[in-house]
Amino acid sequence: MNRESTLDLPRATDFVEPYFFFSNRNVTEVTFVSPSVRGVLGYDPSAIPGLSYTHFLYEGDPLNQDIPECQRVDLSDGQTLHALRGVRNSDGERRILSVHTVGVAENPGGPVVRRHNIARDVTESVQTHMDLMSRLEKLEHEARQMSRQERDVAERILQGKMNRDIARELDVSDRTVERRRAAIMKHLNAATTSEMVSKLVEREMLRTWTYTAGDVQWQQARNSHLALQPAAI
């Protein structure tokens, strides 16, 4: 194996869906891509080397706005880059890739002559996150209609406390708790007590999940805030 081809090989060759590896030189020219790209995006891996990776970008996608800036980033001395990219699969459909990039030199301390990239398809993860954030936003909007006194009651309802216990803690009458409970149901558009409790629990769960879920590593990408913006058609 010659020196030129060695620069194109990944350090780990066993890539499977939803991951694939590719290397590039001269800013955008793809020099190697792992066979798993076929399962991820549907392209023949043997037909990609020699093409510019810009050929596969989804036109008008906000996730690609910072590409010129990223192309100028110095990846020497172990520097890395993590960005989301909007691309087209072989059917022309938009997919979102989470791409980690490192620089490769021919000799230690030498100039970067290749960029090695590990890409993962995170389209479904991003969409799920968007759907849940939309749901959380709706629940938060409803909850913001509650007064401070109503929120005090709602917090104790979540704790499973009965009206009389809530009244004793807040030093109000049972009737006052009932009125505040009815107001909470109205704010949450809940027809029944069980529906009210369900919405309160869902709101708390979504608050936790959207910031701690294990499959949202893509949120650490430099442009992840743009993932919630629609791409131009």
mmCIF file of C-alpha atoms in Angstrom:
data_model
loop_
_atom_site.group_PDB
_atom_site.id
_atom_site.type_symbol
_atom_site.label_atom_id
_atom_site.label_comp_id
_atom_site.label_asym_id
_atom_site.label_seq_id
_atom_site.Cartn_x
_atom_site.Cartn_y
_atom_site.Cartn_z
ATOM 1 C CA MET A 1 0.000 0.000 0.000
ATOM 2 C CA ASN A 2 1.509 3.364 -1.012
ATOM 3 C CA ARG A 3 1.849 6.436 1.180
ATOM 4 C CA GLU A 4 -0.872 8.334 -0.722
ATOM 5 C CA SER A 5 -3.564 5.709 -0.118
ATOM 6 C CA THR A 6 -2.573 5.302 3.541
ATOM 7 C CA LEU A 7 -3.576 8.908 4.188
ATOM 8 C CA ASP A 8 -7.077 8.103 3.002
ATOM 9 C CA LEU A 9 -7.726 5.177 5.307
ATOM 10 C CA PRO A 10 -9.644 5.635 8.561
ATOM 11 C CA ARG A 11 -8.033 4.630 11.790
ATOM 12 C CA ALA A 12 -10.966 2.304 12.410
ATOM 13 C CA THR A 13 -12.250 0.573 9.288
ATOM 14 C CA ASP A 14 -15.348 -1.125 10.634
ATOM 15 C CA PHE A 15 -18.095 1.448 10.023
ATOM 16 C CA VAL A 16 -21.736 0.415 9.877
ATOM 17 C CA GLU A 17 -25.013 2.284 9.689
ATOM 18 C CA PRO A 18 -25.748 4.960 10.768
ATOM 19 C CA TYR A 19 -22.023 5.855 10.561
ATOM 20 C CA PHE A 20 -19.691 6.268 7.618
ATOM 21 C CA PHE A 21 -16.166 7.600 7.154
ATOM 22 C CA PHE A 22 -14.798 9.856 4.450
ATOM 23 C CA SER A 23 -11.588 11.774 3.877
ATOM 24 C CA ASN A 24 -11.006 14.860 1.766
ATOM 25 C CA ARG A 25 -8.156 17.018 0.482
ATOM 26 C CA ASN A 26 -7.903 20.351 -1.324
ATOM 27 C CA VAL A 27 -10.730 21.704 0.837
ATOM 28 C CA THR A 28 -13.598 19.581 -0.560
ATOM 29 C CA GLU A 29 -12.325 16.747 -2.802
ATOM 30 C CA VAL A 30 -13.391 13.365 -1.411
ATOM 31 C CA THR A 31 -10.541 10.853 -1.578
ATOM 32 C CA PHE A 32 -12.081 7.917 0.273
ATOM 33 C CA VAL A 33 -15.446 6.888 1.690
ATOM 34 C CA SER A 34 -16.333 3.777 3.671
ATOM 35 C CA PRO A 35 -18.764 1.232 2.157
ATOM 36 C CA SER A 36 -21.317 2.005 4.880
ATOM 37 C CA VAL A 37 -22.239 5.213 3.029
ATOM 38 C CA ARG A 38 -24.421 3.020 0.811
ATOM 39 C CA GLY A 39 -26.606 2.029 3.762
ATOM 40 C CA VAL A 40 -26.694 5.550 5.201
ATOM 41 C CA LEU A 41 -27.263 7.687 2.109
ATOM 42 C CA GLY A 42 -27.718 5.137 -0.677
ATOM 43 C CA TYR A 43 -24.657 6.129 -2.740
ATOM 44 C CA ASP A 44 -22.212 3.763 -4.426
ATOM 45 C CA PRO A 45 -18.981 4.302 -2.446
ATOM 46 C CA SER A 46 -16.827 3.637 -5.501
ATOM 47 C CA ALA A 47 -18.454 6.531 -7.386
ATOM 48 C CA ILE A 48 -17.762 9.217 -4.767
ATOM 49 C CA PRO A 49 -13.937 9.620 -4.639
ATOM 50 C CA GLY A 50 -12.843 12.513 -6.838
ATOM 51 C CA LEU A 51 -16.088 14.434 -6.334
ATOM 52 C CA SER A 52 -16.486 17.485 -4.129
ATOM 53 C CA TYR A 53 -18.517 16.819 -0.986
ATOM 54 C CA THR A 54 -20.424 20.015 -1.807
ATOM 55 C CA HIS A 55 -22.068 17.971 -4.574
ATOM 56 C CA PHE A 56 -24.065 16.152 -1.864
ATOM 57 C CA LEU A 57 -25.131 19.177 0.194
ATOM 58 C CA TYR A 58 -28.809 20.083 0.454
ATOM 59 C CA GLU A 59 -29.221 23.455 -1.210
ATOM 60 C CA GLY A 60 -30.467 26.254 1.017
ATOM 61 C CA ASP A 61 -29.942 24.299 4.238
ATOM 62 C CA PRO A 62 -29.030 26.625 7.147
ATOM 63 C CA LEU A 63 -26.836 23.861 8.563
ATOM 64 C CA ASN A 64 -24.386 24.453 5.711
ATOM 65 C CA GLN A 65 -23.983 28.202 6.156
ATOM 66 C CA ASP A 66 -20.751 27.944 8.139
ATOM 67 C CA ILE A 67 -18.925 25.620 5.701
ATOM 68 C CA PRO A 68 -16.582 28.363 4.373
ATOM 69 C CA GLU A 69 -15.633 29.240 7.948
ATOM 70 C CA CYS A 70 -15.092 25.575 8.865
ATOM 71 C CA GLN A 71 -12.881 25.067 5.818
ATOM 72 C CA ARG A 72 -10.503 27.693 7.231
ATOM 73 C CA VAL A 73 -10.311 26.160 10.708
ATOM 74 C CA ASP A 74 -6.794 25.006 11.612
ATOM 75 C CA LEU A 75 -6.986 21.303 12.472
ATOM 76 C CA SER A 76 -3.316 20.842 13.292
ATOM 77 C CA ASP A 77 -2.063 19.774 16.713
ATOM 78 C CA GLY A 78 -5.082 17.599 17.439
ATOM 79 C CA GLN A 79 -7.733 20.260 16.888
ATOM 80 C CA THR A 80 -11.172 18.877 16.007
ATOM 81 C CA LEU A 81 -14.375 20.149 14.464
ATOM 82 C CA HIS A 82 -17.964 19.039 15.051
ATOM 83 C CA ALA A 83 -20.775 20.355 12.877
ATOM 84 C CA LEU A 84 -24.154 19.340 11.522
ATOM 85 C CA ARG A 85 -24.632 19.166 7.763
ATOM 86 C CA GLY A 86 -27.737 18.978 5.607
ATOM 87 C CA VAL A 87 -27.178 16.571 2.709
ATOM 88 C CA ARG A 88 -29.151 14.820 -0.013
ATOM 89 C CA ASN A 89 -29.412 11.057 -0.073
ATOM 90 C CA SER A 90 -29.534 9.150 -3.350
ATOM 91 C CA ASP A 91 -33.302 9.780 -3.555
ATOM 92 C CA GLY A 92 -32.819 13.526 -3.165
ATOM 93 C CA GLU A 93 -34.249 13.568 0.369
ATOM 94 C CA ARG A 94 -32.780 15.781 3.061
ATOM 95 C CA ARG A 95 -30.786 14.042 5.760
ATOM 96 C CA ILE A 96 -28.908 15.549 8.687
ATOM 97 C CA LEU A 97 -25.396 14.350 9.437
ATOM 98 C CA SER A 98 -23.378 14.928 12.589
ATOM 99 C CA VAL A 99 -19.791 15.189 11.335
ATOM 100 C CA HIS A 100 -16.636 15.010 13.469
ATOM 101 C CA THR A 101 -13.488 16.130 11.649
ATOM 102 C CA VAL A 102 -9.770 15.816 12.444
ATOM 103 C CA GLY A 103 -6.701 16.832 10.478
ATOM 104 C CA VAL A 104 -4.113 14.322 9.225
ATOM 105 C CA ALA A 105 -0.484 15.143 8.404
ATOM 106 C CA GLU A 106 2.072 13.034 6.534
ATOM 107 C CA ASN A 107 4.594 13.545 9.338
ATOM 108 C CA PRO A 108 4.188 14.551 13.005
ATOM 109 C CA GLY A 109 4.019 18.338 13.232
ATOM 110 C CA GLY A 110 3.691 18.665 9.478
ATOM 111 C CA PRO A 111 0.955 20.468 7.556
ATOM 112 C CA VAL A 112 -2.525 18.954 7.411
ATOM 113 C CA VAL A 113 -2.966 17.209 4.055
ATOM 114 C CA ARG A 114 -6.222 15.350 4.749
ATOM 115 C CA ARG A 115 -9.348 15.823 6.772
ATOM 116 C CA HIS A 116 -10.802 12.642 8.199
ATOM 117 C CA ASN A 117 -14.512 12.768 8.899
ATOM 118 C CA ILE A 118 -16.814 10.437 10.811
ATOM 119 C CA ALA A 119 -20.432 11.122 9.903
ATOM 120 C CA ARG A 120 -23.574 9.862 11.574
ATOM 121 C CA ASP A 121 -27.129 10.200 10.307
ATOM 122 C CA VAL A 122 -29.056 11.954 13.109
ATOM 123 C CA THR A 123 -32.134 12.946 11.095
ATOM 124 C CA GLU A 124 -34.623 10.993 13.203
ATOM 125 C CA SER A 125 -33.012 12.098 16.466
ATOM 126 C CA VAL A 126 -33.241 15.766 15.436
ATOM 127 C CA GLN A 127 -36.865 15.380 14.325
ATOM 128 C CA THR A 128 -37.836 13.626 17.544
ATOM 129 C CA HIS A 129 -36.167 16.368 19.542
ATOM 130 C CA MET A 130 -37.990 19.044 17.533
ATOM 131 C CA ASP A 131 -41.347 17.333 18.102
ATOM 132 C CA LEU A 132 -40.771 17.016 21.833
ATOM 133 C CA MET A 133 -39.520 20.608 22.147
ATOM 134 C CA SER A 134 -42.650 21.773 20.335
ATOM 135 C CA ARG A 135 -44.800 19.804 22.758
ATOM 136 C CA LEU A 136 -42.864 21.159 25.733
ATOM 137 C CA GLU A 137 -43.232 24.713 24.450
ATOM 138 C CA LYS A 138 -47.011 24.249 24.269
ATOM 139 C CA LEU A 139 -47.166 22.859 27.806
ATOM 140 C CA GLU A 140 -44.910 25.630 29.109
ATOM 141 C CA HIS A 141 -47.154 28.246 27.479
ATOM 142 C CA GLU A 142 -50.172 26.756 29.217
ATOM 143 C CA ALA A 143 -48.340 26.570 32.539
ATOM 144 C CA ARG A 144 -47.261 30.218 32.329
ATOM 145 C CA GLN A 145 -50.917 31.203 32.547
ATOM 146 C CA MET A 146 -50.989 29.972 36.136
ATOM 147 C CA SER A 147 -50.583 32.402 39.036
ATOM 148 C CA ARG A 148 -47.952 31.867 41.731
ATOM 149 C CA GLN A 149 -50.640 30.500 44.055
ATOM 150 C CA GLU A 150 -51.875 28.091 41.370
ATOM 151 C CA ARG A 151 -48.315 26.898 40.722
ATOM 152 C CA ASP A 152 -47.935 26.195 44.433
ATOM 153 C CA VAL A 153 -51.003 23.959 44.235
ATOM 154 C CA ALA A 154 -49.829 22.321 40.987
ATOM 155 C CA GLU A 155 -46.460 21.422 42.544
ATOM 156 C CA ARG A 156 -48.191 19.675 45.419
ATOM 157 C CA ILE A 157 -50.596 17.882 43.092
ATOM 158 C CA LEU A 158 -47.521 16.477 41.342
ATOM 159 C CA GLN A 159 -46.331 15.249 44.711
ATOM 160 C CA GLY A 160 -49.576 13.277 45.038
ATOM 161 C CA LYS A 161 -51.002 15.339 47.897
ATOM 162 C CA MET A 162 -54.728 15.592 48.600
ATOM 163 C CA ASN A 163 -56.645 18.874 48.708
ATOM 164 C CA ARG A 164 -56.849 18.929 52.508
ATOM 165 C CA ASP A 165 -53.101 18.393 52.834
ATOM 166 C CA ILE A 166 -52.384 21.122 50.289
ATOM 167 C CA ALA A 167 -54.750 23.497 52.105
ATOM 168 C CA ARG A 168 -53.001 22.844 55.411
ATOM 169 C CA GLU A 169 -49.527 23.416 53.927
ATOM 170 C CA LEU A 170 -50.540 26.634 52.179
ATOM 171 C CA ASP A 171 -52.672 27.806 55.088
ATOM 172 C CA VAL A 172 -55.779 28.269 52.943
ATOM 173 C CA SER A 173 -59.220 26.686 52.909
ATOM 174 C CA ASP A 174 -60.103 23.474 51.093
ATOM 175 C CA ARG A 175 -62.437 25.534 48.918
ATOM 176 C CA THR A 176 -59.583 27.811 47.873
ATOM 177 C CA VAL A 177 -57.527 24.801 46.825
ATOM 178 C CA GLU A 178 -60.483 23.502 44.817
ATOM 179 C CA ARG A 179 -60.823 26.855 43.025
ATOM 180 C CA ARG A 180 -57.127 26.942 42.213
ATOM 181 C CA ARG A 181 -57.263 23.341 41.051
ATOM 182 C CA ALA A 182 -60.143 24.219 38.698
ATOM 183 C CA ALA A 183 -58.144 27.195 37.379
ATOM 184 C CA ILE A 184 -55.145 24.932 36.707
ATOM 185 C CA MET A 185 -57.340 22.556 34.722
ATOM 186 C CA LYS A 186 -58.620 25.477 32.670
ATOM 187 C CA HIS A 187 -55.111 26.788 31.929
ATOM 188 C CA LEU A 188 -53.978 23.314 30.861
ATOM 189 C CA ASN A 189 -57.109 22.671 28.800
ATOM 190 C CA ALA A 190 -57.680 19.537 30.860
ATOM 191 C CA ALA A 191 -61.195 18.120 30.989
ATOM 192 C CA THR A 192 -60.501 15.770 33.900
ATOM 193 C CA THR A 193 -58.263 15.607 36.944
ATOM 194 C CA SER A 194 -56.333 12.697 35.450
ATOM 195 C CA GLU A 195 -55.682 14.684 32.270
ATOM 196 C CA MET A 196 -54.437 17.631 34.350
ATOM 197 C CA VAL A 197 -52.069 15.405 36.306
ATOM 198 C CA SER A 198 -50.912 13.737 33.082
ATOM 199 C CA LYS A 199 -50.011 17.107 31.547
ATOM 200 C CA LEU A 200 -48.166 18.258 34.645
ATOM 201 C CA VAL A 201 -46.161 15.025 34.732
ATOM 202 C CA GLU A 202 -45.477 15.186 30.987
ATOM 203 C CA ARG A 203 -44.152 18.732 31.311
ATOM 204 C CA GLU A 204 -41.715 17.718 34.045
ATOM 205 C CA MET A 205 -40.570 14.653 32.114
ATOM 206 C CA LEU A 206 -40.001 16.626 28.902
ATOM 207 C CA ARG A 207 -38.046 19.259 30.795
ATOM 208 C CA THR A 208 -35.697 16.546 32.015
ATOM 209 C CA TRP A 209 -35.535 14.474 28.831
ATOM 210 C CA THR A 210 -34.795 17.269 26.376
ATOM 211 C CA TYR A 211 -31.612 18.176 28.249
ATOM 212 C CA THR A 212 -30.367 14.796 29.463
ATOM 213 C CA ALA A 213 -31.330 12.272 26.763
ATOM 214 C CA GLY A 214 -28.437 10.094 25.641
ATOM 215 C CA ASP A 215 -29.159 10.350 21.919
ATOM 216 C CA VAL A 216 -28.714 14.115 21.604
ATOM 217 C CA GLN A 217 -24.920 14.207 21.330
ATOM 218 C CA TRP A 218 -25.432 16.140 18.077
ATOM 219 C CA GLN A 219 -26.534 19.116 20.201
ATOM 220 C CA GLN A 220 -22.854 19.708 20.977
ATOM 221 C CA ALA A 221 -22.173 20.588 17.335
ATOM 222 C CA ARG A 222 -21.124 24.186 16.692
ATOM 223 C CA ASN A 223 -24.270 24.916 14.666
ATOM 224 C CA SER A 224 -26.807 22.688 16.404
ATOM 225 C CA HIS A 225 -29.051 25.699 17.103
ATOM 226 C CA LEU A 226 -29.748 25.844 13.363
ATOM 227 C CA ALA A 227 -31.129 22.287 13.301
ATOM 228 C CA LEU A 228 -34.538 23.628 14.287
ATOM 229 C CA GLN A 229 -34.677 25.919 11.262
ATOM 230 C CA PRO A 230 -36.356 24.625 8.070
ATOM 231 C CA ALA A 231 -34.254 24.204 4.930
ATOM 232 C CA ALA A 232 -35.220 26.116 1.808
ATOM 233 C CA ILE A 233 -37.057 24.041 -0.807
#
